[in-house]
């Protein structure tokens, strides 16, 4: 087990920043997910931790020791790359044994460690297979075993399951979580699947343009997003532009009390925090369509200004297209210039709800 410290790390390619002034402490045995859109700097950051890329600035420490300038083989890290490459001219056993042979370990020890690694990833009988004879998921597991066999103190996984179908990905990520907890390896896991991050992580780092938007446990990232970007990136979120005057939103459909300075804001609420009522007098929204998910329905509604919102309703609700309604938000937050400026109580928001939309 090991503690990882990243201090003010930046990486520039030419004049553009791939990673910008990034800092993070990862505890012993912790699993941290790096989550962010394509090009946000996740792989670059991971490659710098593994020693495959040099930071332009900043420090990387493992158990307090400066490793910033060490080559990969001198670091206690193991990396599974975004596009994993197994050696096709070797069988599974030799793929996994390769790193141990480089270290000139005794044959018997190599055999034992490779067999343990294969058992760990559920491929006990596959040592003699050529890698071409494996399914995509089995190949991913061999790549994982190849890193684990070196007994790294820190495991770096760069979207290891990205090319797999949903079902297999879910199974493998559960396995990674099990292995990671059994062995207690400090792990950084890159993904751009938010459900993957929510299911796996002790903490999530949301990245954007090489910088950090928020670092927090999954439920906090979901319920207390600190920026408009995070609010929109994790789970399903409705946004409504309005201006605040005298502590009240001027939006006709959402005249909410927002006790902050006058000015423009973006209001944000989850589908599960919106409830719909038949309008008594003047309707502020019109039902566009309703989709049945079995356990609940998602109702799309249109506001007069053209904004479309999603509301989650009970499975037996019956909102017909074209009907005028009113929507109320039981929980919301307000953002100004991407920053959170107000958050109401957020009861009623649950993060399993985000799978739906
Ligand atoms: N070797 C390189 N030379 C120049 N620019 C690079 C290099 N490697 C990465 N970049 C740039 O740095 C930025 C971050 O890239 P990176 O691969 O870290 O993103 P990512 O978050 O892993 O994206 P993805 O989700 O698509 O894998 C991108 O704009 C990319 O084009
Ligand atoms: Mg990447």
mmCIF file of C-alpha atoms and ligand atoms in Angstrom:
data_model
loop_
_atom_site.group_PDB
_atom_site.id
_atom_site.type_symbol
_atom_site.label_atom_id
_atom_site.label_comp_id
_atom_site.label_asym_id
_atom_site.label_seq_id
_atom_site.Cartn_x
_atom_site.Cartn_y
_atom_site.Cartn_z
ATOM 1 C CA UNK A 1 0.000 0.000 0.000
ATOM 2 C CA UNK A 2 1.120 3.507 -0.644
ATOM 3 C CA UNK A 3 0.190 7.126 -0.387
ATOM 4 C CA UNK A 4 0.310 9.231 -3.520
ATOM 5 C CA UNK A 5 0.799 12.992 -3.476
ATOM 6 C CA UNK A 6 0.485 15.147 -6.569
ATOM 7 C CA UNK A 7 1.585 18.733 -6.023
ATOM 8 C CA UNK A 8 0.809 21.535 -8.479
ATOM 9 C CA UNK A 9 1.531 19.358 -11.501
ATOM 10 C CA UNK A 10 1.206 20.884 -14.971
ATOM 11 C CA UNK A 11 1.919 19.504 -18.410
ATOM 12 C CA UNK A 12 2.137 21.615 -21.522
ATOM 13 C CA UNK A 13 2.393 20.415 -25.092
ATOM 14 C CA UNK A 14 3.663 23.395 -27.085
ATOM 15 C CA UNK A 15 1.644 26.303 -25.800
ATOM 16 C CA UNK A 16 -1.421 24.425 -24.582
ATOM 17 C CA UNK A 17 -1.999 22.911 -21.164
ATOM 18 C CA UNK A 18 -2.958 19.218 -21.050
ATOM 19 C CA UNK A 19 -2.907 19.330 -17.224
ATOM 20 C CA UNK A 20 -3.023 22.561 -15.282
ATOM 21 C CA UNK A 21 -1.802 23.042 -11.697
ATOM 22 C CA UNK A 22 -3.224 19.722 -10.508
ATOM 23 C CA UNK A 23 -2.982 18.697 -6.839
ATOM 24 C CA UNK A 24 -4.331 15.576 -5.137
ATOM 25 C CA UNK A 25 -3.576 13.352 -2.131
ATOM 26 C CA UNK A 26 -4.570 9.701 -2.490
ATOM 27 C CA UNK A 27 -4.650 7.706 0.752
ATOM 28 C CA UNK A 28 -3.357 4.198 1.337
ATOM 29 C CA UNK A 29 -5.704 1.711 -0.317
ATOM 30 C CA UNK A 30 -8.022 4.373 -1.684
ATOM 31 C CA UNK A 31 -9.691 4.080 -5.103
ATOM 32 C CA UNK A 32 -9.974 7.419 -6.855
ATOM 33 C CA UNK A 33 -11.748 7.835 -10.201
ATOM 34 C CA UNK A 34 -10.670 10.515 -12.654
ATOM 35 C CA UNK A 35 -13.745 11.536 -14.555
ATOM 36 C CA UNK A 36 -13.975 14.087 -17.341
ATOM 37 C CA UNK A 37 -14.754 14.630 -21.001
ATOM 38 C CA UNK A 38 -12.426 13.601 -23.793
ATOM 39 C CA UNK A 39 -9.283 15.718 -23.844
ATOM 40 C CA UNK A 40 -9.576 16.872 -20.225
ATOM 41 C CA UNK A 41 -6.127 15.522 -19.324
ATOM 42 C CA UNK A 42 -6.932 12.227 -17.587
ATOM 43 C CA UNK A 43 -4.508 10.015 -19.519
ATOM 44 C CA UNK A 44 -1.771 12.629 -19.401
ATOM 45 C CA UNK A 45 -2.067 12.836 -15.632
ATOM 46 C CA UNK A 46 -1.988 9.061 -15.246
ATOM 47 C CA UNK A 47 1.011 8.745 -17.569
ATOM 48 C CA UNK A 48 2.903 11.289 -15.481
ATOM 49 C CA UNK A 49 2.178 9.292 -12.319
ATOM 50 C CA UNK A 50 3.390 6.125 -14.057
ATOM 51 C CA UNK A 51 6.512 7.857 -15.337
ATOM 52 C CA UNK A 52 5.637 7.671 -19.047
ATOM 53 C CA UNK A 53 5.438 11.446 -19.363
ATOM 54 C CA UNK A 54 7.437 14.187 -17.622
ATOM 55 C CA UNK A 55 5.552 16.995 -15.871
ATOM 56 C CA UNK A 56 6.420 20.509 -17.072
ATOM 57 C CA UNK A 57 5.995 21.667 -13.491
ATOM 58 C CA UNK A 58 5.192 20.300 -10.029
ATOM 59 C CA UNK A 59 6.005 17.211 -7.954
ATOM 60 C CA UNK A 60 4.820 13.623 -7.654
ATOM 61 C CA UNK A 61 5.533 11.828 -4.367
ATOM 62 C CA UNK A 62 4.930 8.212 -3.382
ATOM 63 C CA UNK A 63 5.055 7.593 0.370
ATOM 64 C CA UNK A 64 6.726 10.968 0.700
ATOM 65 C CA UNK A 65 9.484 10.112 -1.758
ATOM 66 C CA UNK A 66 9.937 12.333 -4.808
ATOM 67 C CA UNK A 67 9.521 10.169 -7.932
ATOM 68 C CA UNK A 68 8.906 13.004 -10.415
ATOM 69 C CA UNK A 69 12.005 12.248 -12.486
ATOM 70 C CA UNK A 70 12.141 8.459 -12.076
ATOM 71 C CA UNK A 71 11.562 6.170 -15.082
ATOM 72 C CA UNK A 72 8.518 3.829 -14.960
ATOM 73 C CA UNK A 73 10.498 0.737 -13.944
ATOM 74 C CA UNK A 74 11.916 2.503 -10.889
ATOM 75 C CA UNK A 75 8.441 3.403 -9.589
ATOM 76 C CA UNK A 76 6.170 1.163 -7.490
ATOM 77 C CA UNK A 77 3.378 1.702 -10.003
ATOM 78 C CA UNK A 78 1.608 -0.606 -12.429
ATOM 79 C CA UNK A 79 -0.340 0.756 -15.363
ATOM 80 C CA UNK A 80 -3.033 -0.663 -17.622
ATOM 81 C CA UNK A 81 -3.149 1.546 -20.704
ATOM 82 C CA UNK A 82 -6.184 2.921 -22.482
ATOM 83 C CA UNK A 83 -5.351 0.845 -25.549
ATOM 84 C CA UNK A 84 -3.892 -2.248 -23.909
ATOM 85 C CA UNK A 85 -1.501 -4.239 -26.004
ATOM 86 C CA UNK A 86 -0.745 -7.862 -25.227
ATOM 87 C CA UNK A 87 2.062 -9.650 -27.014
ATOM 88 C CA UNK A 88 0.431 -11.827 -29.625
ATOM 89 C CA UNK A 89 3.457 -14.111 -30.112
ATOM 90 C CA UNK A 90 3.378 -15.200 -26.448
ATOM 91 C CA UNK A 91 0.827 -17.226 -24.543
ATOM 92 C CA UNK A 92 -1.033 -15.793 -21.584
ATOM 93 C CA UNK A 93 1.455 -17.173 -19.045
ATOM 94 C CA UNK A 94 4.417 -15.536 -20.740
ATOM 95 C CA UNK A 95 2.619 -12.245 -21.220
ATOM 96 C CA UNK A 96 2.148 -12.056 -17.477
ATOM 97 C CA UNK A 97 5.575 -13.469 -16.608
ATOM 98 C CA UNK A 98 7.415 -10.989 -18.826
ATOM 99 C CA UNK A 99 7.956 -8.279 -16.209
ATOM 100 C CA UNK A 100 9.046 -10.825 -13.609
ATOM 101 C CA UNK A 101 11.612 -12.331 -15.986
ATOM 102 C CA UNK A 102 13.039 -8.853 -16.563
ATOM 103 C CA UNK A 103 13.528 -8.705 -12.813
ATOM 104 C CA UNK A 104 15.359 -12.041 -12.964
ATOM 105 C CA UNK A 105 13.224 -13.756 -10.353
ATOM 106 C CA UNK A 106 13.655 -17.528 -9.817
ATOM 107 C CA UNK A 107 11.530 -19.700 -12.124
ATOM 108 C CA UNK A 108 9.504 -21.278 -9.340
ATOM 109 C CA UNK A 109 8.591 -17.913 -7.906
ATOM 110 C CA UNK A 110 7.592 -16.597 -11.332
ATOM 111 C CA UNK A 111 5.321 -19.613 -11.829
ATOM 112 C CA UNK A 112 3.662 -19.157 -8.464
ATOM 113 C CA UNK A 113 3.110 -15.442 -8.885
ATOM 114 C CA UNK A 114 1.716 -15.758 -12.411
ATOM 115 C CA UNK A 115 -0.667 -18.494 -11.276
ATOM 116 C CA UNK A 116 -1.831 -16.356 -8.376
ATOM 117 C CA UNK A 117 -2.386 -13.385 -10.688
ATOM 118 C CA UNK A 118 -4.361 -15.536 -13.141
ATOM 119 C CA UNK A 119 -6.535 -16.853 -10.329
ATOM 120 C CA UNK A 120 -7.081 -13.311 -9.074
ATOM 121 C CA UNK A 121 -8.594 -12.214 -12.405
ATOM 122 C CA UNK A 122 -10.567 -15.443 -12.849
ATOM 123 C CA UNK A 123 -8.434 -16.989 -15.617
ATOM 124 C CA UNK A 124 -6.811 -19.850 -13.689
ATOM 125 C CA UNK A 125 -6.774 -22.321 -16.604
ATOM 126 C CA UNK A 126 -5.826 -19.940 -19.382
ATOM 127 C CA UNK A 127 -2.022 -19.824 -19.059
ATOM 128 C CA UNK A 128 -1.350 -21.818 -22.216
ATOM 129 C CA UNK A 129 -3.767 -19.963 -24.482
ATOM 130 C CA UNK A 130 -2.441 -17.566 -27.056
ATOM 131 C CA UNK A 131 -3.816 -14.082 -26.509
ATOM 132 C CA UNK A 132 -5.475 -14.067 -29.946
ATOM 133 C CA UNK A 133 -7.675 -16.916 -28.744
ATOM 134 C CA UNK A 134 -9.178 -14.817 -25.950
ATOM 135 C CA UNK A 135 -12.290 -12.675 -25.949
ATOM 136 C CA UNK A 136 -11.924 -8.920 -25.492
ATOM 137 C CA UNK A 137 -12.864 -9.168 -21.826
ATOM 138 C CA UNK A 138 -10.378 -11.965 -21.190
ATOM 139 C CA UNK A 139 -7.650 -9.908 -22.867
ATOM 140 C CA UNK A 140 -8.475 -6.977 -20.594
ATOM 141 C CA UNK A 141 -8.103 -9.278 -17.621
ATOM 142 C CA UNK A 142 -4.732 -10.537 -18.823
ATOM 143 C CA UNK A 143 -3.621 -6.902 -19.112
ATOM 144 C CA UNK A 144 -4.809 -6.379 -15.543
ATOM 145 C CA UNK A 145 -3.019 -9.531 -14.331
ATOM 146 C CA UNK A 146 0.158 -8.381 -16.042
ATOM 147 C CA UNK A 147 0.118 -5.241 -13.904
ATOM 148 C CA UNK A 148 -0.976 -6.975 -10.701
ATOM 149 C CA UNK A 149 1.721 -9.646 -10.890
ATOM 150 C CA UNK A 150 4.408 -6.998 -10.319
ATOM 151 C CA UNK A 151 2.669 -6.225 -7.014
ATOM 152 C CA UNK A 152 2.592 -2.493 -7.571
ATOM 153 C CA UNK A 153 1.858 -0.269 -4.616
ATOM 154 C CA UNK A 154 -0.163 1.957 -6.896
ATOM 155 C CA UNK A 155 -2.372 0.701 -9.713
ATOM 156 C CA UNK A 156 -3.100 3.055 -12.613
ATOM 157 C CA UNK A 157 -6.011 2.025 -14.825
ATOM 158 C CA UNK A 158 -6.771 4.077 -17.928
ATOM 159 C CA UNK A 159 -10.270 3.173 -19.103
ATOM 160 C CA UNK A 160 -9.379 -0.518 -19.052
ATOM 161 C CA UNK A 161 -12.867 -1.657 -19.994
ATOM 162 C CA UNK A 162 -13.862 1.055 -22.453
ATOM 163 C CA UNK A 163 -14.161 -1.249 -25.442
ATOM 164 C CA UNK A 164 -16.374 -3.806 -23.704
ATOM 165 C CA UNK A 165 -20.127 -4.095 -23.698
ATOM 166 C CA UNK A 166 -22.058 -2.680 -20.755
ATOM 167 C CA UNK A 167 -22.668 -6.057 -19.118
ATOM 168 C CA UNK A 168 -19.082 -7.228 -19.124
ATOM 169 C CA UNK A 169 -17.840 -3.802 -18.104
ATOM 170 C CA UNK A 170 -20.048 -3.881 -15.034
ATOM 171 C CA UNK A 171 -18.835 -7.353 -14.103
ATOM 172 C CA UNK A 172 -15.168 -6.526 -14.565
ATOM 173 C CA UNK A 173 -15.387 -3.319 -12.608
ATOM 174 C CA UNK A 174 -16.934 -5.229 -9.701
ATOM 175 C CA UNK A 175 -14.019 -7.655 -9.950
ATOM 176 C CA UNK A 176 -11.499 -4.814 -9.966
ATOM 177 C CA UNK A 177 -13.165 -3.374 -6.887
ATOM 178 C CA UNK A 178 -12.976 -6.783 -5.144
ATOM 179 C CA UNK A 179 -9.347 -7.363 -6.064
ATOM 180 C CA UNK A 180 -8.422 -3.811 -5.148
ATOM 181 C CA UNK A 181 -9.989 -4.196 -1.705
ATOM 182 C CA UNK A 182 -8.619 -7.669 -1.091
ATOM 183 C CA UNK A 183 -5.085 -6.653 -1.993
ATOM 184 C CA UNK A 184 -5.489 -3.104 -0.696
ATOM 185 C CA UNK A 185 -3.826 -1.387 -3.654
ATOM 186 C CA UNK A 186 -4.016 2.366 -3.920
ATOM 187 C CA UNK A 187 -5.757 2.838 -7.271
ATOM 188 C CA UNK A 188 -6.411 5.575 -9.800
ATOM 189 C CA UNK A 189 -9.044 4.658 -12.335
ATOM 190 C CA UNK A 190 -9.744 6.795 -15.391
ATOM 191 C CA UNK A 191 -13.181 6.664 -16.930
ATOM 192 C CA UNK A 192 -15.575 8.862 -18.763
ATOM 193 C CA UNK A 193 -18.496 6.809 -17.605
ATOM 194 C CA UNK A 194 -20.156 8.558 -14.714
ATOM 195 C CA UNK A 195 -21.986 5.405 -13.609
ATOM 196 C CA UNK A 196 -18.635 3.623 -13.447
ATOM 197 C CA UNK A 197 -17.185 6.380 -11.260
ATOM 198 C CA UNK A 198 -20.223 6.443 -8.978
ATOM 199 C CA UNK A 199 -20.160 2.665 -8.566
ATOM 200 C CA UNK A 200 -16.431 2.285 -7.966
ATOM 201 C CA UNK A 201 -14.874 5.282 -6.382
ATOM 202 C CA UNK A 202 -14.081 6.240 -2.825
ATOM 203 C CA UNK A 203 -13.603 9.701 -4.293
ATOM 204 C CA UNK A 204 -14.175 11.214 -7.714
ATOM 205 C CA UNK A 205 -12.015 13.867 -9.330
ATOM 206 C CA UNK A 206 -13.975 15.721 -12.006
ATOM 207 C CA UNK A 207 -11.573 17.148 -14.571
ATOM 208 C CA UNK A 208 -12.127 19.762 -17.247
ATOM 209 C CA UNK A 209 -9.576 21.358 -19.576
ATOM 210 C CA UNK A 210 -6.684 19.921 -17.560
ATOM 211 C CA UNK A 211 -7.925 21.383 -14.280
ATOM 212 C CA UNK A 212 -9.981 20.151 -11.345
ATOM 213 C CA UNK A 213 -13.636 21.080 -11.013
ATOM 214 C CA UNK A 214 -14.375 19.082 -7.860
ATOM 215 C CA UNK A 215 -12.855 16.345 -5.691
ATOM 216 C CA UNK A 216 -15.329 14.542 -3.423
ATOM 217 C CA UNK A 217 -16.996 11.197 -2.635
ATOM 218 C CA UNK A 218 -19.618 10.098 -5.218
ATOM 219 C CA UNK A 219 -22.705 11.035 -3.203
ATOM 220 C CA UNK A 220 -21.339 14.523 -2.536
ATOM 221 C CA UNK A 221 -20.457 15.067 -6.191
ATOM 222 C CA UNK A 222 -24.020 14.061 -7.037
ATOM 223 C CA UNK A 223 -25.822 16.036 -4.355
ATOM 224 C CA UNK A 224 -23.541 18.997 -3.886
ATOM 225 C CA UNK A 225 -21.924 19.805 -7.235
ATOM 226 C CA UNK A 226 -19.734 22.848 -6.730
ATOM 227 C CA UNK A 227 -19.848 24.026 -10.329
ATOM 228 C CA UNK A 228 -22.410 24.160 -13.107
ATOM 229 C CA UNK A 229 -20.123 21.936 -15.164
ATOM 230 C CA UNK A 230 -20.119 19.174 -12.528
ATOM 231 C CA UNK A 231 -23.875 19.522 -12.080
ATOM 232 C CA UNK A 232 -24.383 18.905 -15.787
ATOM 233 C CA UNK A 233 -21.753 16.214 -16.119
ATOM 234 C CA UNK A 234 -22.850 13.881 -13.316
ATOM 235 C CA UNK A 235 -26.353 12.506 -13.585
ATOM 236 C CA UNK A 236 -29.297 14.118 -15.263
ATOM 237 C CA UNK A 237 -29.837 17.795 -14.476
ATOM 238 C CA UNK A 238 -32.261 20.468 -15.625
ATOM 239 C CA UNK A 239 -30.995 24.013 -16.120
ATOM 240 C CA UNK A 240 -33.074 27.184 -16.257
ATOM 241 C CA UNK A 241 -31.624 30.658 -16.865
ATOM 242 C CA UNK A 242 -33.094 33.442 -14.796
ATOM 243 C CA UNK A 243 -32.202 36.620 -12.978
ATOM 244 C CA UNK A 244 -32.503 37.333 -9.281
ATOM 245 C CA UNK A 245 -34.071 40.537 -8.025
ATOM 246 C CA UNK A 246 -34.593 41.209 -4.336
ATOM 247 C CA UNK A 247 -33.844 37.577 -3.490
ATOM 248 C CA UNK A 248 -36.457 36.143 -5.863
ATOM 249 C CA UNK A 249 -36.051 34.420 -9.225
ATOM 250 C CA UNK A 250 -37.824 36.342 -12.004
ATOM 251 C CA UNK A 251 -38.547 33.223 -14.059
ATOM 252 C CA UNK A 252 -42.341 32.922 -14.488
ATOM 253 C CA UNK A 253 -42.303 29.127 -14.014
ATOM 254 C CA UNK A 254 -39.879 29.130 -11.070
ATOM 255 C CA UNK A 255 -40.380 32.209 -8.854
ATOM 256 C CA UNK A 256 -38.114 30.647 -6.216
ATOM 257 C CA UNK A 257 -36.593 32.401 -3.236
ATOM 258 C CA UNK A 258 -32.842 32.635 -3.804
ATOM 259 C CA UNK A 259 -31.279 34.773 -1.076
ATOM 260 C CA UNK A 260 -28.272 36.070 -3.013
ATOM 261 C CA UNK A 261 -27.191 39.302 -4.718
ATOM 262 C CA UNK A 262 -29.155 40.524 -7.736
ATOM 263 C CA UNK A 263 -27.961 39.324 -11.137
ATOM 264 C CA UNK A 264 -28.166 36.480 -13.629
ATOM 265 C CA UNK A 265 -27.977 32.865 -12.450
ATOM 266 C CA UNK A 266 -28.604 29.372 -13.742
ATOM 267 C CA UNK A 267 -30.978 27.297 -11.612
ATOM 268 C CA UNK A 268 -30.409 23.539 -11.595
ATOM 269 C CA UNK A 269 -32.647 20.730 -10.426
ATOM 270 C CA UNK A 270 -32.711 16.971 -10.787
ATOM 271 C CA UNK A 271 -35.631 15.199 -12.541
ATOM 272 C CA UNK A 272 -36.528 13.516 -9.252
ATOM 273 C CA UNK A 273 -36.822 16.888 -7.513
ATOM 274 C CA UNK A 274 -39.417 18.228 -9.971
ATOM 275 C CA UNK A 275 -43.063 17.522 -9.351
ATOM 276 C CA UNK A 276 -45.881 18.221 -11.769
ATOM 277 C CA UNK A 277 -49.395 19.473 -11.023
ATOM 278 C CA UNK A 278 -52.375 20.159 -13.268
ATOM 279 C CA UNK A 279 -52.440 23.947 -13.660
ATOM 280 C CA UNK A 280 -55.246 25.735 -11.882
ATOM 281 C CA UNK A 281 -55.142 29.000 -13.773
ATOM 282 C CA UNK A 282 -52.292 29.770 -16.102
ATOM 283 C CA UNK A 283 -50.018 26.877 -17.048
ATOM 284 C CA UNK A 284 -46.280 27.590 -17.162
ATOM 285 C CA UNK A 285 -45.284 24.383 -18.944
ATOM 286 C CA UNK A 286 -46.621 21.950 -21.521
ATOM 287 C CA UNK A 287 -46.161 18.181 -21.550
ATOM 288 C CA UNK A 288 -44.123 17.105 -24.563
ATOM 289 C CA UNK A 289 -43.945 13.356 -23.976
ATOM 290 C CA UNK A 290 -43.776 10.719 -21.284
ATOM 291 C CA UNK A 291 -41.512 7.665 -21.305
ATOM 292 C CA UNK A 292 -42.256 4.611 -19.182
ATOM 293 C CA UNK A 293 -39.206 3.039 -17.502
ATOM 294 C CA UNK A 294 -41.230 0.531 -15.522
ATOM 295 C CA UNK A 295 -40.195 1.750 -12.079
ATOM 296 C CA UNK A 296 -40.936 5.395 -12.951
ATOM 297 C CA UNK A 297 -41.761 7.674 -15.840
ATOM 298 C CA UNK A 298 -39.713 10.495 -17.301
ATOM 299 C CA UNK A 299 -41.866 13.356 -18.508
ATOM 300 C CA UNK A 300 -40.398 15.945 -20.879
ATOM 301 C CA UNK A 301 -41.971 19.343 -20.417
ATOM 302 C CA UNK A 302 -41.520 22.576 -22.367
ATOM 303 C CA UNK A 303 -41.426 26.001 -20.764
ATOM 304 C CA UNK A 304 -42.721 29.064 -22.618
ATOM 305 C CA UNK A 305 -39.163 30.233 -23.348
ATOM 306 C CA UNK A 306 -38.398 26.978 -25.155
ATOM 307 C CA UNK A 307 -36.440 25.317 -22.324
ATOM 308 C CA UNK A 308 -37.104 21.588 -22.111
ATOM 309 C CA UNK A 309 -37.007 19.902 -18.701
ATOM 310 C CA UNK A 310 -37.204 16.316 -17.502
ATOM 311 C CA UNK A 311 -39.309 15.332 -14.514
ATOM 312 C CA UNK A 312 -39.395 11.923 -12.875
ATOM 313 C CA UNK A 313 -42.875 10.808 -11.916
ATOM 314 C CA UNK A 314 -44.577 7.747 -10.441
ATOM 315 C CA UNK A 315 -45.072 4.779 -12.811
ATOM 316 C CA UNK A 316 -48.852 5.173 -12.686
ATOM 317 C CA UNK A 317 -48.833 8.892 -13.522
ATOM 318 C CA UNK A 318 -50.524 9.820 -16.769
ATOM 319 C CA UNK A 319 -49.367 13.077 -18.340
ATOM 320 C CA UNK A 320 -50.683 13.467 -21.846
ATOM 321 C CA UNK A 321 -48.838 15.339 -24.594
ATOM 322 C CA UNK A 322 -49.980 18.929 -25.004
ATOM 323 C CA UNK A 323 -51.489 19.316 -21.527
ATOM 324 C CA UNK A 324 -50.687 22.541 -19.660
ATOM 325 C CA UNK A 325 -49.164 22.069 -16.209
ATOM 326 C CA UNK A 326 -47.174 23.632 -13.405
ATOM 327 C CA UNK A 327 -43.852 22.272 -12.207
ATOM 328 C CA UNK A 328 -42.372 22.835 -8.771
ATOM 329 C CA UNK A 329 -38.861 22.099 -7.584
ATOM 330 C CA UNK A 330 -38.404 20.626 -4.120
ATOM 331 C CA UNK A 331 -34.656 21.070 -4.270
ATOM 332 C CA UNK A 332 -32.425 23.248 -6.403
ATOM 333 C CA UNK A 333 -29.155 25.075 -6.630
ATOM 334 C CA UNK A 334 -28.021 28.267 -8.339
ATOM 335 C CA UNK A 335 -24.804 28.859 -10.269
ATOM 336 C CA UNK A 336 -23.190 32.097 -11.365
ATOM 337 C CA UNK A 337 -20.140 32.073 -13.663
ATOM 338 C CA UNK A 338 -19.945 28.266 -13.231
ATOM 339 C CA UNK A 339 -19.670 28.566 -9.406
ATOM 340 C CA UNK A 340 -22.284 27.391 -6.904
ATOM 341 C CA UNK A 341 -23.829 30.427 -5.210
ATOM 342 C CA UNK A 342 -26.834 28.846 -3.499
ATOM 343 C CA UNK A 343 -28.101 25.387 -2.646
ATOM 344 C CA UNK A 344 -31.464 24.552 -1.081
ATOM 345 C CA UNK A 345 -32.016 21.456 1.040
ATOM 346 C CA UNK A 346 -31.785 18.511 -1.352
ATOM 347 C CA UNK A 347 -33.996 15.834 0.156
ATOM 348 C CA UNK A 348 -35.512 13.570 -2.432
ATOM 349 C CA UNK A 349 -32.462 13.271 -4.666
ATOM 350 C CA UNK A 350 -30.995 9.810 -4.857
ATOM 351 C CA UNK A 351 -28.092 8.901 -6.963
ATOM 352 C CA UNK A 352 -29.380 5.600 -8.335
ATOM 353 C CA UNK A 353 -31.882 7.723 -10.215
ATOM 354 C CA UNK A 354 -29.281 9.003 -12.596
ATOM 355 C CA UNK A 355 -29.036 5.838 -14.654
ATOM 356 C CA UNK A 356 -32.230 6.730 -16.374
ATOM 357 C CA UNK A 357 -31.878 9.629 -18.696
HETATM 358 N N1 LIG B 1 1.814 13.768 -26.931
HETATM 359 C C1 LIG B 1 0.988 14.807 -27.067
HETATM 360 N N2 LIG B 1 1.295 15.869 -27.836
HETATM 361 C C2 LIG B 1 0.459 16.924 -27.937
HETATM 362 N N3 LIG B 1 -0.713 17.026 -27.296
HETATM 363 C C3 LIG B 1 -1.086 16.011 -26.520
HETATM 364 C C4 LIG B 1 -0.275 14.838 -26.352
HETATM 365 N N4 LIG B 1 -0.897 13.991 -25.503
HETATM 366 C C5 LIG B 1 -2.052 14.596 -25.162
HETATM 367 N N5 LIG B 1 -2.179 15.808 -25.766
HETATM 368 C C6 LIG B 1 -3.292 16.763 -25.615
HETATM 369 O O1 LIG B 1 -3.520 16.965 -24.233
HETATM 370 C C7 LIG B 1 -4.902 17.052 -23.936
HETATM 371 C C8 LIG B 1 -5.275 16.008 -22.898
HETATM 372 O O2 LIG B 1 -5.151 14.713 -23.474
HETATM 373 P P1 LIG B 1 -5.445 13.373 -22.667
HETATM 374 O O3 LIG B 1 -5.061 12.235 -23.524
HETATM 375 O O4 LIG B 1 -4.777 13.479 -21.337
HETATM 376 O O5 LIG B 1 -7.017 13.485 -22.481
HETATM 377 P P2 LIG B 1 -8.036 12.413 -21.851
HETATM 378 O O6 LIG B 1 -8.776 13.129 -20.768
HETATM 379 O O7 LIG B 1 -7.324 11.168 -21.495
HETATM 380 O O8 LIG B 1 -9.040 12.166 -23.072
HETATM 381 P P3 LIG B 1 -9.803 10.796 -23.527
HETATM 382 O O9 LIG B 1 -10.997 10.705 -22.615
HETATM 383 O O10 LIG B 1 -10.202 11.103 -24.927
HETATM 384 O O11 LIG B 1 -8.858 9.648 -23.410
HETATM 385 C C9 LIG B 1 -5.636 16.871 -25.256
HETATM 386 O O12 LIG B 1 -5.965 18.139 -25.743
HETATM 387 C C10 LIG B 1 -4.605 16.197 -26.136
HETATM 388 O O13 LIG B 1 -4.789 16.524 -27.485
HETATM 389 MG MG1 LIG B 2 -7.422 9.194 -22.206
#
